[in-house]
Coordinates of C-alpha atoms and ligand atoms in Angstrom, one line a residue:
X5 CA 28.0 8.6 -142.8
X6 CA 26.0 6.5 -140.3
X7 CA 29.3 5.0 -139.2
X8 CA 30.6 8.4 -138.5
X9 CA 27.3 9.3 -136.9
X10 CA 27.4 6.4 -134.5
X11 CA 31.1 7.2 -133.7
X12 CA 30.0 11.0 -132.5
X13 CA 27.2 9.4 -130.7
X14 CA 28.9 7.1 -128.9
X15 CA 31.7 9.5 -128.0
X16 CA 29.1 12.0 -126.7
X17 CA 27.8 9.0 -124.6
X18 CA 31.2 8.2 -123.4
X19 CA 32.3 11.9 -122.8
X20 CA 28.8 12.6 -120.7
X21 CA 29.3 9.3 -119.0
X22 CA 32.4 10.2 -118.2
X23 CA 31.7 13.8 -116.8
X24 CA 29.1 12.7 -114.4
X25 CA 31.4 9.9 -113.2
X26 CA 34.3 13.0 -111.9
X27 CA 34.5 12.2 -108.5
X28 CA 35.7 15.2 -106.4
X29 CA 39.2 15.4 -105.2
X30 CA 39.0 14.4 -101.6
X31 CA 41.8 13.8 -100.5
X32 CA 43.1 12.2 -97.0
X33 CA 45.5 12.8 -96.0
X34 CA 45.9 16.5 -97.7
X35 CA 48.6 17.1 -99.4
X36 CA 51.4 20.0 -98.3
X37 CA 50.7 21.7 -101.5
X38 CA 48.1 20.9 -104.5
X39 CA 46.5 22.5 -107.3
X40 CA 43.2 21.4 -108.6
X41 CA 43.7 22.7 -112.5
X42 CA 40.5 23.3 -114.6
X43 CA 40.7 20.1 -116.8
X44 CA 40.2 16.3 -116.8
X45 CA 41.9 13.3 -117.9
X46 CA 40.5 10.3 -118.9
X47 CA 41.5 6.6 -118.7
X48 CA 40.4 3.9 -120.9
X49 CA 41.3 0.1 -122.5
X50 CA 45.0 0.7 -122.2
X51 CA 47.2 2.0 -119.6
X52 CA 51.4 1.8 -119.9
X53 CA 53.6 2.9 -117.2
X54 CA 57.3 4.0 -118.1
X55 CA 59.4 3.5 -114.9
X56 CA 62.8 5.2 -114.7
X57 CA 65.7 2.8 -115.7
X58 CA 67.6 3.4 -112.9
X59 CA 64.7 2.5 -110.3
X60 CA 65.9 0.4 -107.6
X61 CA 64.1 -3.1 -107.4
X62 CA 62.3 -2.2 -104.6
X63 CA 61.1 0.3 -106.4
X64 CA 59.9 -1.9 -109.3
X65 CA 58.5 -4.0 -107.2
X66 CA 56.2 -0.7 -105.8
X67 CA 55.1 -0.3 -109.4
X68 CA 54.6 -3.9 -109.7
X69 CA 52.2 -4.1 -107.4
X70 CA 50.4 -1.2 -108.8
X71 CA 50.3 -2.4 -111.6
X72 CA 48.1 -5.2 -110.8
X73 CA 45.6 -3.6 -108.3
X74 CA 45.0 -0.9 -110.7
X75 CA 44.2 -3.4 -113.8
X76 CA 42.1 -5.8 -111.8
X77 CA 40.7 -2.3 -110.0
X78 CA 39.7 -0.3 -113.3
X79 CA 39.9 -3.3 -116.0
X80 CA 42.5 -1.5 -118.2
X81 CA 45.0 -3.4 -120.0
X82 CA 48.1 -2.3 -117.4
X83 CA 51.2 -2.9 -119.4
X84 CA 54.8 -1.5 -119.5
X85 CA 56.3 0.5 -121.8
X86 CA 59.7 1.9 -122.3
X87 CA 58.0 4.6 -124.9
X88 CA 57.9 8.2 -123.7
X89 CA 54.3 8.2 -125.0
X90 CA 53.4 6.4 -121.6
X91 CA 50.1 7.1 -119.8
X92 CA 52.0 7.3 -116.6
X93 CA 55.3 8.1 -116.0
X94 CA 57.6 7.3 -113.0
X95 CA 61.2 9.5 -112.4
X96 CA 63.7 9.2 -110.0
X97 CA 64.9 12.6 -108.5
X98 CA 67.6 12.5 -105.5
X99 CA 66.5 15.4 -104.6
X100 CA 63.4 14.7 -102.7
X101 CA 63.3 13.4 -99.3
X102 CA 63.1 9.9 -98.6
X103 CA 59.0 10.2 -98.5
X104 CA 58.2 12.6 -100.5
X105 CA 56.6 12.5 -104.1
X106 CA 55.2 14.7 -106.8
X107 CA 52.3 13.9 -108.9
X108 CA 51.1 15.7 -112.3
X109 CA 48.0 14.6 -114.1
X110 CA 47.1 16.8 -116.9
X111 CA 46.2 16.0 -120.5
X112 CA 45.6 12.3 -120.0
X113 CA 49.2 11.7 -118.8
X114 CA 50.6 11.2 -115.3
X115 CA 54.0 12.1 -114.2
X116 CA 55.1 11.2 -110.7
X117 CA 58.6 11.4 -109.0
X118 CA 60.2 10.5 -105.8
X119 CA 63.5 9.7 -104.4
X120 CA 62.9 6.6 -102.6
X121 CA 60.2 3.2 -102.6
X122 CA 58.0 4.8 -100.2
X123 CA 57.8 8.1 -102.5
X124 CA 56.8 6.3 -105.1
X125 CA 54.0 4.3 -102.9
X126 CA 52.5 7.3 -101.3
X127 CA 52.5 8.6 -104.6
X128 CA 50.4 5.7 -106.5
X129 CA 48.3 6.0 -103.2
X130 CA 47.3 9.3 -103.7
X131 CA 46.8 8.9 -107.6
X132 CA 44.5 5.8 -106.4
X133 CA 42.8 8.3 -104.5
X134 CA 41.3 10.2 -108.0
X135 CA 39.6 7.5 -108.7
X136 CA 35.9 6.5 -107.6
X137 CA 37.1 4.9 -104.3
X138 CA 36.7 1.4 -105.6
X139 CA 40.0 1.4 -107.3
X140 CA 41.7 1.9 -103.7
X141 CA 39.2 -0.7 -101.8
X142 CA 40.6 -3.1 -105.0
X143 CA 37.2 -3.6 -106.1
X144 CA 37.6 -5.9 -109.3
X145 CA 36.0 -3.8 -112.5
X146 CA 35.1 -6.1 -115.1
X147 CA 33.9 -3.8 -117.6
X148 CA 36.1 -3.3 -120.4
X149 CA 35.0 -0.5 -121.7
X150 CA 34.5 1.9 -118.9
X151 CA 36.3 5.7 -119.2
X152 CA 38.2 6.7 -115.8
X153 CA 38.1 10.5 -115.6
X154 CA 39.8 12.0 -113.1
X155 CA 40.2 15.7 -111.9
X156 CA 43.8 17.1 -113.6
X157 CA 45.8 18.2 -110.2
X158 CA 49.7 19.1 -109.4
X159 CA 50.8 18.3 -106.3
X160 CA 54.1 18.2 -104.6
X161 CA 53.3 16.5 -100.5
X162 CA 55.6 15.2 -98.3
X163 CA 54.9 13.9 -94.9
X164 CA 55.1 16.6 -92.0
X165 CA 56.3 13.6 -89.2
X166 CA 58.2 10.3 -89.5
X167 CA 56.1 9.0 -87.2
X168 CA 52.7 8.1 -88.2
X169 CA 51.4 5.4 -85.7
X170 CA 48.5 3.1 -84.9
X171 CA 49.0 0.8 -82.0
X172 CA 46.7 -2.2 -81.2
X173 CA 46.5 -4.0 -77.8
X174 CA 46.1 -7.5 -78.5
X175 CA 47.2 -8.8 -75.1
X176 CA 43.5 -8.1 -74.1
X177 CA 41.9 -10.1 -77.0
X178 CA 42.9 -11.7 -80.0
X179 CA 42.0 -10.6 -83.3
X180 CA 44.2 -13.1 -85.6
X181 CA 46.1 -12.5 -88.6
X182 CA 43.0 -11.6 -91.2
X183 CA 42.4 -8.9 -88.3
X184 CA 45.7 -7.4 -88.6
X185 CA 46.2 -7.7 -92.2
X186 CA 42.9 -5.3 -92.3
X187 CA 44.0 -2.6 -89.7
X188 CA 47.2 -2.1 -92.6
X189 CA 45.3 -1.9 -95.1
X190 CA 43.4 1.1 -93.7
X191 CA 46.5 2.1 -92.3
X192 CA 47.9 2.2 -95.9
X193 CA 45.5 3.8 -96.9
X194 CA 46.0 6.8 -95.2
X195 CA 50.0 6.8 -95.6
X196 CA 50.1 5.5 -91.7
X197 CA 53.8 3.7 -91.3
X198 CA 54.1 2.6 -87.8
X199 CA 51.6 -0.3 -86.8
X200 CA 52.4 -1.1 -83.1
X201 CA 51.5 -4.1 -82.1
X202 CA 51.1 -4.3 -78.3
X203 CA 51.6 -8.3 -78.0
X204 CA 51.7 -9.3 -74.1
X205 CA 49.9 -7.8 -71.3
X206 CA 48.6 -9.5 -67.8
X207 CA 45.9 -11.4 -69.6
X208 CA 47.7 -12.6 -72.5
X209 CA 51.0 -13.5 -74.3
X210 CA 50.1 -13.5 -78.0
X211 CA 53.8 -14.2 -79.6
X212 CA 55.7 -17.7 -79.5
X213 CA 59.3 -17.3 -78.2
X214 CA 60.7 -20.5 -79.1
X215 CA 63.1 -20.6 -76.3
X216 CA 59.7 -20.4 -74.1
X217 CA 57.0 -22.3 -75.0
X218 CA 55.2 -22.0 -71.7
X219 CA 54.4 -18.2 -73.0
X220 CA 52.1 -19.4 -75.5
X221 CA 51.4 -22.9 -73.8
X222 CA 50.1 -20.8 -71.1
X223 CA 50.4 -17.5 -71.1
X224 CA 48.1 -17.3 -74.0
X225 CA 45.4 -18.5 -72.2
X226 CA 42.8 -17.6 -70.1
X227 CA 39.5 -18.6 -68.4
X228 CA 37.6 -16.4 -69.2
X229 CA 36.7 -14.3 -72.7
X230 CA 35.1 -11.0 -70.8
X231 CA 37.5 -9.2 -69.1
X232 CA 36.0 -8.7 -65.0
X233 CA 35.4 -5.1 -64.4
X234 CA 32.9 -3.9 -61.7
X235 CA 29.7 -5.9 -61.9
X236 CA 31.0 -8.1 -65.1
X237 CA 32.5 -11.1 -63.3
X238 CA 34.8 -13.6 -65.7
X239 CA 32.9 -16.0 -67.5
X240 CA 34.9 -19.1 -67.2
X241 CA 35.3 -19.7 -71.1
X242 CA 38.6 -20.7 -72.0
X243 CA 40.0 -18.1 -74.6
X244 CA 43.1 -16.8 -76.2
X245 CA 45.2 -17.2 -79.4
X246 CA 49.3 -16.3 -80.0
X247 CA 50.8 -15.9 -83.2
X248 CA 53.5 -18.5 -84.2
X249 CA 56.9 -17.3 -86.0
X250 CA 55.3 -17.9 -89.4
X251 CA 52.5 -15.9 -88.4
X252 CA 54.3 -13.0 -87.2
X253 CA 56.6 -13.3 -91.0
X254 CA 53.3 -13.5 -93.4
X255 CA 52.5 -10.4 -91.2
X256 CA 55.4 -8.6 -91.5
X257 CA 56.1 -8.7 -95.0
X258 CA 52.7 -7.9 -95.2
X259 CA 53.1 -4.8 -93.5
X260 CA 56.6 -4.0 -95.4
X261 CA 54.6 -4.0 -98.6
X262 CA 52.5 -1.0 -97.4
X263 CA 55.9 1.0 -96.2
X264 CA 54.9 0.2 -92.7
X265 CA 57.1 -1.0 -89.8
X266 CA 55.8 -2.9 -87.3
X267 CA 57.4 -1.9 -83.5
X268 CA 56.9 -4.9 -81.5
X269 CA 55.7 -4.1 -77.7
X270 CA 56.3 -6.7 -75.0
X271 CA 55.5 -4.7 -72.0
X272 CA 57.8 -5.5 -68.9
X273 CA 58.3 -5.8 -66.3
X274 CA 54.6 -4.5 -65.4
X275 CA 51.6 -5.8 -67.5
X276 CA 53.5 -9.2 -67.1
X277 CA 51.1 -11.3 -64.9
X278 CA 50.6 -13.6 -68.0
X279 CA 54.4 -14.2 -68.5
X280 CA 54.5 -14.7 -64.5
X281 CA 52.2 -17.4 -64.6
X282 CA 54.1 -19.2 -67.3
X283 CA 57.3 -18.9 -65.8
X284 CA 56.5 -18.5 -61.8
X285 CA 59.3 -19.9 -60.6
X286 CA 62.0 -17.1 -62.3
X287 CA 59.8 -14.0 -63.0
X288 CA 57.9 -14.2 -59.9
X289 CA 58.9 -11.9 -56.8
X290 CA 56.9 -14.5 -55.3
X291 CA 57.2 -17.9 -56.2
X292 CA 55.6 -20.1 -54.0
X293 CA 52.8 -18.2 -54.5
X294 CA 49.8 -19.0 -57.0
X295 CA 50.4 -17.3 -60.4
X296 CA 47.7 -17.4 -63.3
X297 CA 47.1 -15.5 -66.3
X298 CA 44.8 -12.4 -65.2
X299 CA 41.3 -12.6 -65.7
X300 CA 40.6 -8.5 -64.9
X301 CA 40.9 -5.4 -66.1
X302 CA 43.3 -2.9 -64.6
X303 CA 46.9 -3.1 -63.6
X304 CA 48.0 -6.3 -61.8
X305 CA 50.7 -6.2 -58.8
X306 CA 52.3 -9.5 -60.2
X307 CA 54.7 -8.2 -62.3
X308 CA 58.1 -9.7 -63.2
X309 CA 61.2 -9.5 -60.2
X310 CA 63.6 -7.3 -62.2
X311 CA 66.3 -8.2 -60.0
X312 CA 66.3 -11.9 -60.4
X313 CA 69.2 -12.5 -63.3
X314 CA 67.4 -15.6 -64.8
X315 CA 64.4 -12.9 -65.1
X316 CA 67.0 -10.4 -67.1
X317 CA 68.2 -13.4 -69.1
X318 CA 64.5 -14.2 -70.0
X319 CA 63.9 -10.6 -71.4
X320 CA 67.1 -10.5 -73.1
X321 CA 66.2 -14.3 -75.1
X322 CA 62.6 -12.7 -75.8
X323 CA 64.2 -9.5 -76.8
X324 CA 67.0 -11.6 -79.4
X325 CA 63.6 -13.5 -81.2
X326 CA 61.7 -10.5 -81.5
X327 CA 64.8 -8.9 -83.2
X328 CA 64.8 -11.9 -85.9
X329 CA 61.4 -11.3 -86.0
X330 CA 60.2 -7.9 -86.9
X331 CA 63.3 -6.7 -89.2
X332 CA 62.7 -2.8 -88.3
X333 CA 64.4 -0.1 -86.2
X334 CA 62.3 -0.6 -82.7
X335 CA 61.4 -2.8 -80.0
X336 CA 58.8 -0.9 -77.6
X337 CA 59.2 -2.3 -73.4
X338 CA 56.6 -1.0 -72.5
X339 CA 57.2 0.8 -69.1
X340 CA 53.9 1.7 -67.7
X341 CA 51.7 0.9 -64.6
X342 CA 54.5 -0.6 -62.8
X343 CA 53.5 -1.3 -59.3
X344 CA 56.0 -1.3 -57.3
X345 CA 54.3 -2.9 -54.3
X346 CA 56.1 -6.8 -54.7
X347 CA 59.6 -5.6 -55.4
X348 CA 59.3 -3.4 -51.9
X349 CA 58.6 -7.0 -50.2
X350 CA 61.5 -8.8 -52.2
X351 CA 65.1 -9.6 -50.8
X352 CA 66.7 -9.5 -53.8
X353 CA 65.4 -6.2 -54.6
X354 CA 65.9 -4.8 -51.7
X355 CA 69.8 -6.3 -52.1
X356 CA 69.7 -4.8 -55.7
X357 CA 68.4 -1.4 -54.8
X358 CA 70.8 -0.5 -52.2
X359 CA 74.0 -1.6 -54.6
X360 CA 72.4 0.8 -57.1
X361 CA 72.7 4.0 -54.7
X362 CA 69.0 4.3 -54.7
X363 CA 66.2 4.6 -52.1
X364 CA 63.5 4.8 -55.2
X365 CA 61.9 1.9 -56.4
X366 CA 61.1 3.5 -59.6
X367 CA 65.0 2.8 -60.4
X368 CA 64.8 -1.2 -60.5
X369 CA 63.1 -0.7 -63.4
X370 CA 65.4 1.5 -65.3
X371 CA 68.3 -0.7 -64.1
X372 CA 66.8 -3.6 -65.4
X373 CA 66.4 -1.8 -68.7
X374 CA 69.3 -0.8 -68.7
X375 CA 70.8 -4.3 -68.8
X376 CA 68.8 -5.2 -71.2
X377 CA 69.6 -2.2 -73.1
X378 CA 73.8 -3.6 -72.8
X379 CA 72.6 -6.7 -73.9
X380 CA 71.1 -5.5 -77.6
X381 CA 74.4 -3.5 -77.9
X382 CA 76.7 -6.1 -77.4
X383 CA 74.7 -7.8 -80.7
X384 CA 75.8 -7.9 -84.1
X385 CA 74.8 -4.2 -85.4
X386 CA 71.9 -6.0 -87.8
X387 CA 70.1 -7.4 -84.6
X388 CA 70.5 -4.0 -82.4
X389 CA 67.1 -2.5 -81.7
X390 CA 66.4 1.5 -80.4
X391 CA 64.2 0.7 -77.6
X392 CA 61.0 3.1 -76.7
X393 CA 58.8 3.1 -73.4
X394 CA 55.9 4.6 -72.5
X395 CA 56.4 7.8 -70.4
X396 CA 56.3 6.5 -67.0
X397 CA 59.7 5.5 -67.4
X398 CA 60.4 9.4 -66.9
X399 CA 59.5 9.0 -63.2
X400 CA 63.2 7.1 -62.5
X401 CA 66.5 8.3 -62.7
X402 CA 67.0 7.5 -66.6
X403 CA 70.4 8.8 -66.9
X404 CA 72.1 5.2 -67.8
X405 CA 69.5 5.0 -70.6
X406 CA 71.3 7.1 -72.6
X407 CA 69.7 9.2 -75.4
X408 CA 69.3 7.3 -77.9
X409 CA 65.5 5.9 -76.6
X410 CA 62.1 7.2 -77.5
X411 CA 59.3 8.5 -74.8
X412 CA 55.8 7.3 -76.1
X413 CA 53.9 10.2 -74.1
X414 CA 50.2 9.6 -73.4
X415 CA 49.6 10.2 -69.9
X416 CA 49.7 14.0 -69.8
X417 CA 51.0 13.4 -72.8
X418 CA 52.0 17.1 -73.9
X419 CA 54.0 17.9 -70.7
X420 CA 55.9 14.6 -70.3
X421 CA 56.9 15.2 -74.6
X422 CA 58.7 18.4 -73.8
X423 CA 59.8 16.6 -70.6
X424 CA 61.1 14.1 -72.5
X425 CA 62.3 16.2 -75.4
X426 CA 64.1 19.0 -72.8
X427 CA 66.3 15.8 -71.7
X428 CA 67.4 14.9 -75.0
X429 CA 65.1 11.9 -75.9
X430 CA 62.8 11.4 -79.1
X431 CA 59.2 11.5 -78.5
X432 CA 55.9 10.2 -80.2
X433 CA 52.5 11.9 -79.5
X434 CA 49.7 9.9 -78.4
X435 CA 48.1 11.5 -76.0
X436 CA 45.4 9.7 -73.8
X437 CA 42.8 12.3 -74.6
X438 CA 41.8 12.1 -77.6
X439 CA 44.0 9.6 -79.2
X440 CA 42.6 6.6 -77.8
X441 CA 40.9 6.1 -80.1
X442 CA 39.0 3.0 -78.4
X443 CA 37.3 5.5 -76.4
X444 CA 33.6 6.1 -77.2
X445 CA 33.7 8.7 -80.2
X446 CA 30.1 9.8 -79.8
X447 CA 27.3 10.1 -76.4
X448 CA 24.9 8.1 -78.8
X449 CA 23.0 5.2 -77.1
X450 CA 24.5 3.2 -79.6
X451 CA 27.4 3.2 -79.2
X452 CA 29.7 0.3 -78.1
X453 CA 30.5 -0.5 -74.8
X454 CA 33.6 1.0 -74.4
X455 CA 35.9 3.4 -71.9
X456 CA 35.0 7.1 -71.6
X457 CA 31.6 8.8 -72.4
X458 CA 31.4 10.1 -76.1
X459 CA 33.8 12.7 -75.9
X460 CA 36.8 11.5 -77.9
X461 CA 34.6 12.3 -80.8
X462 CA 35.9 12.7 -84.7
X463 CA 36.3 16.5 -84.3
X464 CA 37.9 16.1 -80.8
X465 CA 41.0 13.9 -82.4
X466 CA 41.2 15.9 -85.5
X467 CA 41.3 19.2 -83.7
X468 CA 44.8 18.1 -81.4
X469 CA 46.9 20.0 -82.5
X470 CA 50.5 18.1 -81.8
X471 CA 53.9 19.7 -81.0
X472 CA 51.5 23.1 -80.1
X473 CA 53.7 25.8 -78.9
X474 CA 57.3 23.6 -78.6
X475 CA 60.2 25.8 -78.9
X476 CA 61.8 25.6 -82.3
X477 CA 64.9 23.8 -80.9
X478 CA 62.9 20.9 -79.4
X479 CA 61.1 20.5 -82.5
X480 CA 63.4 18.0 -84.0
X481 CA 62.9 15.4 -81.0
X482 CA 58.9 15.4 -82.2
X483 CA 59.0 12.0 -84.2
X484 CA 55.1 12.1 -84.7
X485 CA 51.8 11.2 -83.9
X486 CA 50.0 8.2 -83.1
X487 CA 46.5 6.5 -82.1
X488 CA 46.5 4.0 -79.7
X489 CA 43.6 1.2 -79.3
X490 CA 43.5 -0.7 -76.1
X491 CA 40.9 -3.5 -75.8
X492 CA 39.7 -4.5 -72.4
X493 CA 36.3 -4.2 -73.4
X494 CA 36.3 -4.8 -77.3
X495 CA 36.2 -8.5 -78.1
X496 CA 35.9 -9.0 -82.1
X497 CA 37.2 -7.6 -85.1
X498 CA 34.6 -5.8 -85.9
X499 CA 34.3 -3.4 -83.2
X500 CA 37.8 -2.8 -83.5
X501 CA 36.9 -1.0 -86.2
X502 CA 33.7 0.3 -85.8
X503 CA 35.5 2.3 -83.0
X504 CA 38.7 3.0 -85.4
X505 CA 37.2 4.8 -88.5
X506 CA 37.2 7.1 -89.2
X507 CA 39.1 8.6 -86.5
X508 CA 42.0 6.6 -87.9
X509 CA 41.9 8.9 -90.9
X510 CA 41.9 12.1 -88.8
X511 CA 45.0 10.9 -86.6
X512 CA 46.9 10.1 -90.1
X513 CA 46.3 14.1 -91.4
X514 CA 47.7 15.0 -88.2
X515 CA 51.1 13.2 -88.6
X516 CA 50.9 14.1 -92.6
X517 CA 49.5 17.6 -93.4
X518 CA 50.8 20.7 -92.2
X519 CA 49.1 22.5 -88.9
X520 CA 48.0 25.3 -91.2
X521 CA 46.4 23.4 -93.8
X522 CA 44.2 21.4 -91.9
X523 CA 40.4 22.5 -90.8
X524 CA 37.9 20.3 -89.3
X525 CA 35.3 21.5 -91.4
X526 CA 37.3 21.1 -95.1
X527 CA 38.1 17.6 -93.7
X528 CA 34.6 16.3 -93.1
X529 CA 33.8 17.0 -96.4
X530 CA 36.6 15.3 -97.6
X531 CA 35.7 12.6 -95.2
X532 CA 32.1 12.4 -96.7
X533 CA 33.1 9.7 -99.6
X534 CA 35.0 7.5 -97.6
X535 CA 32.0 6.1 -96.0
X536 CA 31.5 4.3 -99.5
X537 CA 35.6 3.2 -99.0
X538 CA 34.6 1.7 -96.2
X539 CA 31.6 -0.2 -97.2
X540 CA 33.4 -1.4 -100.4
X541 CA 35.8 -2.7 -97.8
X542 CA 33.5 -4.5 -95.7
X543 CA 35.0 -2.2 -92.9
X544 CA 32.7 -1.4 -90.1
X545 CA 32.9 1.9 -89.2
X546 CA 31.1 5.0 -87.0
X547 CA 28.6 6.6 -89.0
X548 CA 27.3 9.3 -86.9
X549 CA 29.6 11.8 -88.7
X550 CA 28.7 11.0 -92.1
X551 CA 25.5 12.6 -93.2
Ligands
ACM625 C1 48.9 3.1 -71.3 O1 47.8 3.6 -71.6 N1 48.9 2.4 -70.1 C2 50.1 3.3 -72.0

């Protein structure tokens, strides 16, 4: 009798513990379509996952992972099980699309399907997500005995873009590889898949090419941390950082884990003042001139001669490392800010201009892509790249690019997409206003210093509405959405993302959740509980928006 007594009590204590542990389903990104149901399930000692037999190994290797976060995250006993009386249990079904998942929790069991790896990610993701948010910040639980209760739900999501982008300037300043490895994990956890990474710039080359040591040897170093800008004047420290080959790999599959690709950006020929001090004597327009790496903010006149052939060689040898490199679909050239003041001055552009047909300037450039472009097609099809720009590239006569580049639109960033999608290109959303998302986010006093005066706030970025009003048959050419973060005046870690989060999160629903599911309001609630995410993170963050 007492034993049965004490059994009742204690189940009473666990069933009230439980009940006030529920966390509330807030979830980011929403879902395309989800049902809260009335019930609960609960979660406790033991937890066995049946996985489909036919799962690929990348797909066990999803579930793998899982598997291990979750039991060092909630102290369960994670096993595998090829019973059907498994708590969770993972089916393949064809018939999904490649990102797509469904995910049943009812009755203490969970069901999830997906077609492909990343389903099946997204999926554990958003079943992570349930849980009191230190199960996704992978906060070790050491107590045995502690019930997981988690609102029952049934929801079928799948990504509304492809493209779901952060990109980080590191030419500016160096943030290292812990740095990086952080930004993906946020990224990851708002189902972001495109991290990138902005590598060279006029005041810094941050990744070794092998066939050019002076990039690194020099181009990754300057004399001066502070970037000069009106009354800040360079400071004379010497500064900078590059990531080696093994860098860039730990990085990568890091990255790959997470289901993101990482797009490479080497921006050329403008933004190139660092490469044109390593290299003076081909990239210059001016040689005998001095070259050093750039000490300002702004856009530098020194940029690279595009029509000096050792110069076209050079991109093509950068553009054959970086394709060993980052094993993913893109390589991003940059494009923008080009000034076109040196190559106006040059004989050899001059020569090279008039045996293109052209009186416009603005055409070097696109010739010299296009070379470069009939270089990565004359490689074996595993080392071809599709190569993107940013949408100044618009402004020359980009007939011999083809179609099969991408526009990155962020100056005027709506028109120059439909621009860009009217002639037959793909396009990616990141418009200048509000997605840069370095950009003050509030008028507070307290803010960082930073570009722009408060007005890129949380609401402002979540309330773009992308691909607004694009005719259905230019829809298609929409890839996605992405923030961009450049870093002229932010010189740590930290900062990066103080200024990041949570506007990071409202970018993500934006590239995820249908236009008609989302509202500002509905998603600062949900955003509430994520400060707590963050902090279990050690993730510094804005926290004017959370009350
Ligand atoms: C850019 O903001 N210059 C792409």
């Amino acid at each position: 009798m007492k034993t049965r007594f004490f059994l009742l009590a204690t189940l009473l204590y666990i069933c009230q513990a439980a009940s006030a542990a529920v966390p509330s389903l807030s979830l980011i990104p929403l879902p395309e379509h989800m049902e809260q149901c009335d019930g609960t399930s609960s979660f406790a000692k033991k937890f066995t996952i049946r996985l489909d037999s036919k799962a690929s190994a990348e797909v066990e290797a999803v579930v793998s992972r899982f598997s291990h976060e979750f039991c060092t995250a909630t102290a369960m006993d994670v096993q595998r099980t090829k019973k059907s009386s498994a708590t969770m249990t993972l089916s393949l079904d064809a018939a999904l699309a490649s990102e797509a998942y469904t995910l049943e929790v009812a009755g203490g069991k969970v069901r999830i399907s997906a077609a492909q790896p990343a389903g099946f990610f997204y999926a554990l993701q958003t079943f992570k997500q349930l849980f009191p948010r230190s199960v996704m910040a992978g906060q070790p639980c050491t107590d045995i005995k502690t019930v997981w209760t988690v609102p029952d739900v049934r929801i079928s999501d799948a990504p509304r873009f492809a493209w779901r982008g952060f990109m980080l300037d590191e030419g500016r300043h160096f943030y290292g590889k812990e740095a990086i490895k952080r930004v993906l994990d946020l990224m990851s956890v708002y189902k972001m898949n495109r991290f990138h990474w902005h590598l060279t710039e006029d005041q810094g080359w941050r990744v070794e090419i092998k066939k050019y040591p002076r990039l690194t040897e020099v181009g990754a170093w300057r004399n001066s941390k502070v970037l000069g800008w009106g009354d800040v004047k360079p400071d004379g420290q010497r500064y900078g950082g590059f990531y080696t080959h093994e860098d860039v790999k730990e990085i990568v599959a890091y990255a790959a884990a997470r289901f993101i690709e990482i797009v490479p950006e080497v921006d050329i020929p403008g933004h190139s003042q660092a490469a044109v001090a390593a290299y003076p004597e081909f990239l210059a327009c001016d040689p005998e001139q001095p070259h050093e790496v750039w000490l300002w903010q702004g856009v530098s006149a020194d940029v690279i001669n595009v029509a000096e052939p050792r110069a076209v060689q050079f991109a093509c040898d950068v553009i054959d490392e970086l394709a060993a490199l980052f094993p993913f679909g893109y390589i991003h050239l940059g494009g923008d800010e080009c000034p076109t003041d040196k190559w106006e001055r040059n004989a050899l552009c001059q020569a090279r201009l008039k045996e293109i047909g052209s009186e416009k300037y603005r055409d070097l450039q696109i010739d010299f892509y296009h070379k470069l472009q009939q270089h990565i097609a004359r490689q074996p099809l595993e080392k071809q790249r599709k190569l993107i720009f940013w949408n100044e590239v618009l402004h020359g006569n980009t007939q011999p690019l083809g179609k099969d580049i991408a526009i990155m639109a962020w100056i005027g960033a709506d028109g120059a997409a439909r621009d860009a999608a009217g002639r037959g290109f793909n396009t990616i959303l990141s418009p200048q206003i509000p997605y840069y998302i370095n950009r003050r986010q509030s008028p507070l006093a307290t803010e960082p210093r930073s570009q722009g005066h408060g007005t890129e706030t949380v609401e402002a970025v979540y309330n773009y509405v992308p691909a607004k009003d694009v005719p259905a048959d230019l829809q298609a050419k929409y890839l996605g959405v992405q923030a961009n973060f450049w870093t002229e005046w932010v010189e740590d870690a930290a900062t990066v993302e103080y200024l990041m989060m949570p506007r990071l999160a409202a970018v993500a629903e934006a590239g995820w959740t249908p236009q008609p599911r989302r509202s500002y309001p509905d998603f600062l609630n949900r955003l509430q509980g994520e400060a707590e995410l963050y902090e279990l993170m050690g993730v510094s963050y804005g926290k004017h928006v959370f009350e």
